[in-house]
Coordinates of C-alpha atoms and ligand atoms in Angstrom, one line a residue:
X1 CA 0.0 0.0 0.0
X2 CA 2.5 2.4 0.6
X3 CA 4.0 1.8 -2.7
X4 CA 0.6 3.8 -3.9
X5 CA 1.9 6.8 -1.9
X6 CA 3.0 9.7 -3.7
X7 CA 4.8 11.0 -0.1
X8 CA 4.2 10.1 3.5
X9 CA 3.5 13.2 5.3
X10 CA 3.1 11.9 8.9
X11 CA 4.3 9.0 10.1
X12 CA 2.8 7.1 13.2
X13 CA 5.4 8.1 15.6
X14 CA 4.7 11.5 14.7
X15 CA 1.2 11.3 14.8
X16 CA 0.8 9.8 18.2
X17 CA 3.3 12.3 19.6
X18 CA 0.4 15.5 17.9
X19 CA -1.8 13.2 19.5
X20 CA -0.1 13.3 23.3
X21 CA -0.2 17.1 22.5
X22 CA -3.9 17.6 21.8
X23 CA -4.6 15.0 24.8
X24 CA -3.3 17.1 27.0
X25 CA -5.1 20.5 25.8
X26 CA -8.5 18.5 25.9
X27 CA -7.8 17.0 29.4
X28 CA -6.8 20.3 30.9
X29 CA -10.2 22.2 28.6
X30 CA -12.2 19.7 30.5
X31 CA -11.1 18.9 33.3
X32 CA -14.0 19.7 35.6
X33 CA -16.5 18.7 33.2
X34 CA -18.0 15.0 31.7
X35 CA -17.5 15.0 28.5
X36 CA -19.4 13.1 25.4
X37 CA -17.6 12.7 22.5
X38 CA -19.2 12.4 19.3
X39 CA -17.1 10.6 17.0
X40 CA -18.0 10.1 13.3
X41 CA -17.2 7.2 11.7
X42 CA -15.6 5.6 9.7
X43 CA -12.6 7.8 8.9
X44 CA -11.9 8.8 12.7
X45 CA -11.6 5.1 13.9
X46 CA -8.2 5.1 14.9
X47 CA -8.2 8.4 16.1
X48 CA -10.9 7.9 18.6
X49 CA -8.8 4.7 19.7
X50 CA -5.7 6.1 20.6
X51 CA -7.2 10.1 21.1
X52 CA -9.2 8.9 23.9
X53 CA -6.9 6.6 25.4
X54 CA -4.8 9.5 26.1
X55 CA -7.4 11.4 27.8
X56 CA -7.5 10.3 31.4
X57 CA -11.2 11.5 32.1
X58 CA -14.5 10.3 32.4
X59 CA -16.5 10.4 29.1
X60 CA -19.1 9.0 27.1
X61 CA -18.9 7.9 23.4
X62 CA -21.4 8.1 20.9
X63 CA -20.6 7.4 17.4
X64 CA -22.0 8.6 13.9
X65 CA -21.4 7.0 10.6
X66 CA -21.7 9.3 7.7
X67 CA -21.2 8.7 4.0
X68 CA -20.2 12.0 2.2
X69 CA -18.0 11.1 -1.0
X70 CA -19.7 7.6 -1.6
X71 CA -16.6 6.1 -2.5
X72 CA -15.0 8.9 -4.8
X73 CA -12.3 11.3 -4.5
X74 CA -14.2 14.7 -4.6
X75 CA -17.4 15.4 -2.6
X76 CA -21.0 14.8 -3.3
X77 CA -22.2 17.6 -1.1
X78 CA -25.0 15.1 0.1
X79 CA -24.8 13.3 3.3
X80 CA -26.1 10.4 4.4
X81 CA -26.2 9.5 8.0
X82 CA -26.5 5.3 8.4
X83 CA -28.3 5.9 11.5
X84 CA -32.1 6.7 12.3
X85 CA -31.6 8.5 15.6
X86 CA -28.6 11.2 16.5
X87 CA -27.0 10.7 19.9
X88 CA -28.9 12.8 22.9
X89 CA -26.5 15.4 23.8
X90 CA -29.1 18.1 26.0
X91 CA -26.9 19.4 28.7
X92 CA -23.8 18.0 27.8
X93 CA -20.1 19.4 26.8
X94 CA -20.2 18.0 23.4
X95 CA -16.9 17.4 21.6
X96 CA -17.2 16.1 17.4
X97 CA -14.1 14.1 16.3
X98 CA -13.8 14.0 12.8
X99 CA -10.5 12.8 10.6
X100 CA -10.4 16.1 8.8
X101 CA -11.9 19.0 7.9
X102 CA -12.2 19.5 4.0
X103 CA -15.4 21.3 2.5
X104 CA -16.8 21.8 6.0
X105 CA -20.0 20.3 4.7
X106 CA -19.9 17.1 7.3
X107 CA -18.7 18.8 10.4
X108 CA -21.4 21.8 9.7
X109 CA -24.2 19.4 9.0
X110 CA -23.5 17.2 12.1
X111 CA -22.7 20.0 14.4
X112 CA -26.1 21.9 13.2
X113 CA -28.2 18.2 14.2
X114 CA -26.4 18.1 17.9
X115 CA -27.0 22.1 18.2
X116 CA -30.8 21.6 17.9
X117 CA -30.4 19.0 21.0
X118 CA -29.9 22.2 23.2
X119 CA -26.1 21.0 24.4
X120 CA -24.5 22.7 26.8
X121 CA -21.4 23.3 24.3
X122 CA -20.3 22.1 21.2
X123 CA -16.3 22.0 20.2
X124 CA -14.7 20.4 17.3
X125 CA -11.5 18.4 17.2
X126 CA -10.2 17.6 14.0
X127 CA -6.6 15.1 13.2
X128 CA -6.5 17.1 9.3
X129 CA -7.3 20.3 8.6
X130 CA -7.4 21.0 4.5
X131 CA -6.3 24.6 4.2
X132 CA -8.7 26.0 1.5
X133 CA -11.6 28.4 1.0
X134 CA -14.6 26.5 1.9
X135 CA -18.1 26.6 1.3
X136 CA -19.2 26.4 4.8
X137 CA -17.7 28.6 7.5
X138 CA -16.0 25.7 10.5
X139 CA -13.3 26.6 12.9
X140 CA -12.4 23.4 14.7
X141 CA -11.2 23.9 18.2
X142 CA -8.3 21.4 18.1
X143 CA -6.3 20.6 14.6
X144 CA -3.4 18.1 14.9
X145 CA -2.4 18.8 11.6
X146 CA -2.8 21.5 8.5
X147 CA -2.5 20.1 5.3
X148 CA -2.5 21.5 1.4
X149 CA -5.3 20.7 -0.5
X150 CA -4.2 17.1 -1.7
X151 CA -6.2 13.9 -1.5
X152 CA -4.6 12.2 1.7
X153 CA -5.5 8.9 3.1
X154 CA -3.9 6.4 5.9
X155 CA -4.7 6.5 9.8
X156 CA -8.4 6.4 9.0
X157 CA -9.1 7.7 5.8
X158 CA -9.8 6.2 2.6
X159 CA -10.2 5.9 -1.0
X160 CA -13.0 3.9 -2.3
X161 CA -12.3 2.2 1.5
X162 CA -8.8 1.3 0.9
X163 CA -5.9 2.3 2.7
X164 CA -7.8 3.0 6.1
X165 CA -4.9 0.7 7.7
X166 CA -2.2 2.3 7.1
X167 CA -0.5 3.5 10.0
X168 CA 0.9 6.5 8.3
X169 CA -0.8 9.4 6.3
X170 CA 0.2 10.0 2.8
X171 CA -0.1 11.7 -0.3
X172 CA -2.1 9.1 -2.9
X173 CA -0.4 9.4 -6.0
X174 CA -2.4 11.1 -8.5
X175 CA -2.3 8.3 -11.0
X176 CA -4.2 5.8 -9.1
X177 CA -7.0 8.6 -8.3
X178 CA -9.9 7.6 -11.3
X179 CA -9.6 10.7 -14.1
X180 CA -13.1 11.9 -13.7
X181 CA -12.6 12.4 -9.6
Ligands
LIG201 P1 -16.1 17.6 4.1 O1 -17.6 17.3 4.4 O2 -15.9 18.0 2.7 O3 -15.4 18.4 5.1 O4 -15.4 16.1 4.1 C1 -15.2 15.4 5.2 C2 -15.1 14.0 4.9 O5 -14.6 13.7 3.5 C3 -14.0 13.4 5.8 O6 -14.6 12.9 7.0 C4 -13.4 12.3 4.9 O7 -14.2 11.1 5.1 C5 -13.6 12.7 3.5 N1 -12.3 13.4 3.0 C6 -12.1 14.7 2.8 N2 -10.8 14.9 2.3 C7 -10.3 13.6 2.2 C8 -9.0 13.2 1.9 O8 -8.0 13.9 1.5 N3 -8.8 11.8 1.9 C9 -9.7 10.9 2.4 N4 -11.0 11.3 2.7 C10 -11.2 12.7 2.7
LIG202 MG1 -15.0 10.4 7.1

């Protein structure tokens, strides 16, 4: 698989290190609080694995699993949520974990649904943020890392469900991505 990588841009020692580091702000940020993560899958899988881990507080875990790109390389601007009922987050410190942060359209969607629940707050941890202009207006709270506008995948994230396990995050070469993407 890594063979299909144009360039690794983070490697797994150097994401879990980001990873210690965002821990830590999000421990101390809550510290006095309970907090429920809501975790949307299936890009952020490994991130909610070893992100959480390193977070030594109580918290609950409700996870969402959204389709946005059904399978291709650009997005459809349609999501589909996989579930009938969002998690109930009245009164709660609400914290969305997503892989990364591209158009803005899932994280804007998702965090307008919890909003409507009446939470007590809602922040937005990201792993990837793409720098770009984009169509919907998102400032996550925590970013472990900004990235150019390049299709990425590894630690997560796919294309057309591939390359979820790698442990690194990479570049896909531009010749494998389908010509009409
Ligand atoms: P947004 O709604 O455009 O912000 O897209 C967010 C979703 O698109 C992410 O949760 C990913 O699943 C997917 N996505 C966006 N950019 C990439 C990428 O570079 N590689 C793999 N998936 C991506
Ligand atoms: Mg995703």
């Amino acid at each position: 698989m890594q063979a299909d990588l144009d360039r690794i841009l983070f490697d797994e020692a150097t994401i879990h290190r980001r990873l210690d580091e965002l821990a830590a702000r999000i421990s101390r940020d809550y510290r006095d609080r309970e907090l429920t993560v809501v975790a949307i899958l299936n890009g952020s899988v490994f991130l909610i694995a070893d992100l959480l881990r390193r977070i030594p507080l109580p918290l609950k875990l409700d996870c969402l699993s959204v389709a946005s790109y059904h399978g291709q390389a650009k997005p459809s601007g349609e999501l589909v949520f996989r579930q009938v009922s969002m998690p109930d987050v009245a009164g709660r410190d609400v914290l969305i974990l997503d892989d990364i942060l591209d158009s803005g359209m899932t994280l804007s969607t998702i965090r307008e649904k919890l909003e409507a629940a009446g939470p007590l707050s809602v922040r937005i941890c990201v792993l990837l943020e793409k720098k770009k202009n984009r169509t919907r207006t998102i400032e996550p709270d925590y970013v472990g890392f900004e990235i150019a506008d390049e299709f990425v995948v590894g630690y997560g994230l796919d294309y057309k469900e591939r390359y979820r396990n790698l442990p690194c995050i990479g570049v896909l070469r531009k010749d494998l991505i389908a010509p009409t993407e």
